[in-house]
Amino acid sequence: NAATTKTDPEVVRKMIPYFSDIYGNPSSLHGIGQKAKEAIEHSRAIAAEFINASPDEIIFTGSGTESDNLAIKGAAYANNLKKHIITSAIEHHAVLESCHNLEKSGFKISYIPVDNNGRIKIKELKKAISKNTLLISVMHANNEIGTIQPVKEIGKIARENNICFHMDAVQTFGHLNIDVEEIGVDLLSASAHKLYGPKGVGLLYKRKGVKINPLINGGSQEGSLRASTENVPGIVGFAKAIELSKNLMENENAVQAHLRDKFIQGVLENIENVFLNGHPVNRLPNNINFSFDFIEGEAILIGLDIEGIAVSTGSACSSGSMEPSYVIKATGRSSVLARGSVRFSLGRFNTEDEIDFTLETLINLVKRLRKISPLIS
Ligand code: PLP
């Protein structure tokens, strides 16, 4: 559910007519085109209202990744004078790789470290600010460990220093309350497939007056900031997903936080040498991330998958060897513990029975794997 969610059946139902009946190009002047255009503008209003923004501050994109790229590179290229960006060490690749790319064009990037719970070190962030800083990009909550960042505090610091603040809200949009005025955010990325909407559609909130350059040139769609014929069914589906989240979010969060805490307690009580990653309290209601000593995360992933339980590990396989998760390492864990990390993420369609079954399966699996682990002498 952190990697992606099942598209809600109500979202699918809402999208279907926009493939077959109202299939017009929103730039066309005939009736069927204008109906598609109206659907986009209605969706834009829904997205804007959800975060206390105005409709003309919403740009629909093709993904969260694209929104991050557009925010960071767009802001960097629109600013001729300043050449410094501040971000955190545990951002998603969409942010980190955008920053790496800018480094090649002469921009200087400060990657601020995090504490043991994954919270950004505010003192270090403040120290990194210079006259040359054009942007601070910090995520709302981390996708691996679920830690929620002190974004209001960061927004205040950015504002006091006249720096633009971008927040990657891909993991929180539709899950936590977001008010762009309250946080003081200038650019915000979101993605539909993380809130039971379709894949391949995202949005960027851009505060009025904030300057960014487009990355895709062509027609004048999306205020000339994202040329391309719009993904009408995707945008309509995104808006429907937002409406559902608005109604269900509070209750879902309470249910998931209860299941999360039950699962965490069950693991800590029944498995030895296991460590909870991320913040004990300031974390996403649906995120659980544990490091298991003496076992590779992949072994747990495969063992659970056989039982029909889908989890993930932050480790990435590059050239045949397992790279430990950079996020878990940034919180101070050893490479071995980072390799032994597993993320369990809960969602709208999970039941308490599934959580109980997962816990029981995990306890038995860890016992079996530790018996054969070469890491235990
Ligand atoms: N940022 C964060 C924090 C994410 O979790 C993700 C998705 O995994 C992305 C950005 C990228 O979003 P998308 O999959 O829509 O490109």
PDB file of N, CA and C and ligand atoms in Angstrom, residues 63-65 68 92 139 143 168 170-171 191 193-194, ligand 1:
ATOM      1  N   SER A  63       2.761  11.843 -12.946  1.00  0.00           N
ATOM      2  CA  SER A  63       3.165  11.014 -11.798  1.00  0.00           C
ATOM      3  C   SER A  63       3.718  11.887 -10.673  1.00  0.00           C
ATOM      4  N   GLY A  64       3.940  11.256  -9.538  1.00  0.00           N
ATOM      5  CA  GLY A  64       4.612  11.946  -8.442  1.00  0.00           C
ATOM      6  C   GLY A  64       6.047  12.285  -8.833  1.00  0.00           C
ATOM      7  N   THR A  65       6.680  11.362  -9.530  1.00  0.00           N
ATOM      8  CA  THR A  65       8.058  11.586  -9.982  1.00  0.00           C
ATOM      9  C   THR A  65       8.134  12.827 -10.865  1.00  0.00           C
ATOM     10  N   ASP A  68       7.762  15.999  -8.789  1.00  0.00           N
ATOM     11  CA  ASP A  68       9.008  16.316  -8.079  1.00  0.00           C
ATOM     12  C   ASP A  68      10.032  16.950  -9.025  1.00  0.00           C
ATOM     13  N   HIS A  92      12.873  10.602  -1.580  1.00  0.00           N
ATOM     14  CA  HIS A  92      12.646   9.601  -2.638  1.00  0.00           C
ATOM     15  C   HIS A  92      13.628   9.871  -3.789  1.00  0.00           C
ATOM     16  N   MET A 139      10.358  16.035   2.195  1.00  0.00           N
ATOM     17  CA  MET A 139       9.133  15.252   2.064  1.00  0.00           C
ATOM     18  C   MET A 139       8.255  15.369   3.308  1.00  0.00           C
ATOM     19  N   ASN A 143       8.619   7.357   2.586  1.00  0.00           N
ATOM     20  CA  ASN A 143       7.952   6.196   1.996  1.00  0.00           C
ATOM     21  C   ASN A 143       8.431   4.867   2.568  1.00  0.00           C
ATOM     22  N   ASP A 168       7.335  17.013  -0.936  1.00  0.00           N
ATOM     23  CA  ASP A 168       6.895  15.791  -1.612  1.00  0.00           C
ATOM     24  C   ASP A 168       5.857  15.147  -0.682  1.00  0.00           C
ATOM     25  N   VAL A 170       3.713  12.759  -1.630  1.00  0.00           N
ATOM     26  CA  VAL A 170       3.196  11.578  -2.332  1.00  0.00           C
ATOM     27  C   VAL A 170       2.671  10.532  -1.340  1.00  0.00           C
ATOM     28  N   GLN A 171       3.322  10.398  -0.176  1.00  0.00           N
ATOM     29  CA  GLN A 171       2.880   9.388   0.794  1.00  0.00           C
ATOM     30  C   GLN A 171       1.774   9.891   1.724  1.00  0.00           C
ATOM     31  N   SER A 191       0.481  12.036  -5.958  1.00  0.00           N
ATOM     32  CA  SER A 191       0.314  11.011  -6.997  1.00  0.00           C
ATOM     33  C   SER A 191      -0.943  10.192  -6.714  1.00  0.00           C
ATOM     34  N   HIS A 193      -2.014   7.195  -7.548  1.00  0.00           N
ATOM     35  CA  HIS A 193      -2.038   5.752  -7.271  1.00  0.00           C
ATOM     36  C   HIS A 193      -1.686   5.396  -5.833  1.00  0.00           C
ATOM     37  N   LYS A 194      -1.346   6.409  -5.025  1.00  0.00           N
ATOM     38  CA  LYS A 194      -1.084   6.136  -3.604  1.00  0.00           C
ATOM     39  C   LYS A 194      -2.351   6.307  -2.764  1.00  0.00           C
TER      40      LYS A 194
HETATM   41  N1  PLP B   1       7.851  10.426  -3.758  1.00  0.00           N
HETATM   42  C1  PLP B   1       7.540   9.529  -2.811  1.00  0.00           C
HETATM   43  C2  PLP B   1       7.748   9.859  -1.370  1.00  0.00           C
HETATM   44  C3  PLP B   1       7.041   8.271  -3.178  1.00  0.00           C
HETATM   45  O1  PLP B   1       6.748   7.365  -2.242  1.00  0.00           O
HETATM   46  C4  PLP B   1       6.858   7.994  -4.563  1.00  0.00           C
HETATM   47  C5  PLP B   1       6.391   6.659  -5.013  1.00  0.00           C
HETATM   48  O2  PLP B   1       6.900   5.633  -4.638  1.00  0.00           O
HETATM   49  C6  PLP B   1       7.180   8.976  -5.506  1.00  0.00           C
HETATM   50  C7  PLP B   1       7.672  10.187  -5.059  1.00  0.00           C
HETATM   51  C8  PLP B   1       7.004   8.748  -6.963  1.00  0.00           C
HETATM   52  O3  PLP B   1       5.641   8.743  -7.323  1.00  0.00           O
HETATM   53  P1  PLP B   1       5.174   8.025  -8.690  1.00  0.00           P
HETATM   54  O4  PLP B   1       5.194   6.556  -8.417  1.00  0.00           O
HETATM   55  O5  PLP B   1       3.783   8.541  -8.934  1.00  0.00           O
HETATM   56  O6  PLP B   1       6.129   8.423  -9.744  1.00  0.00           O
END
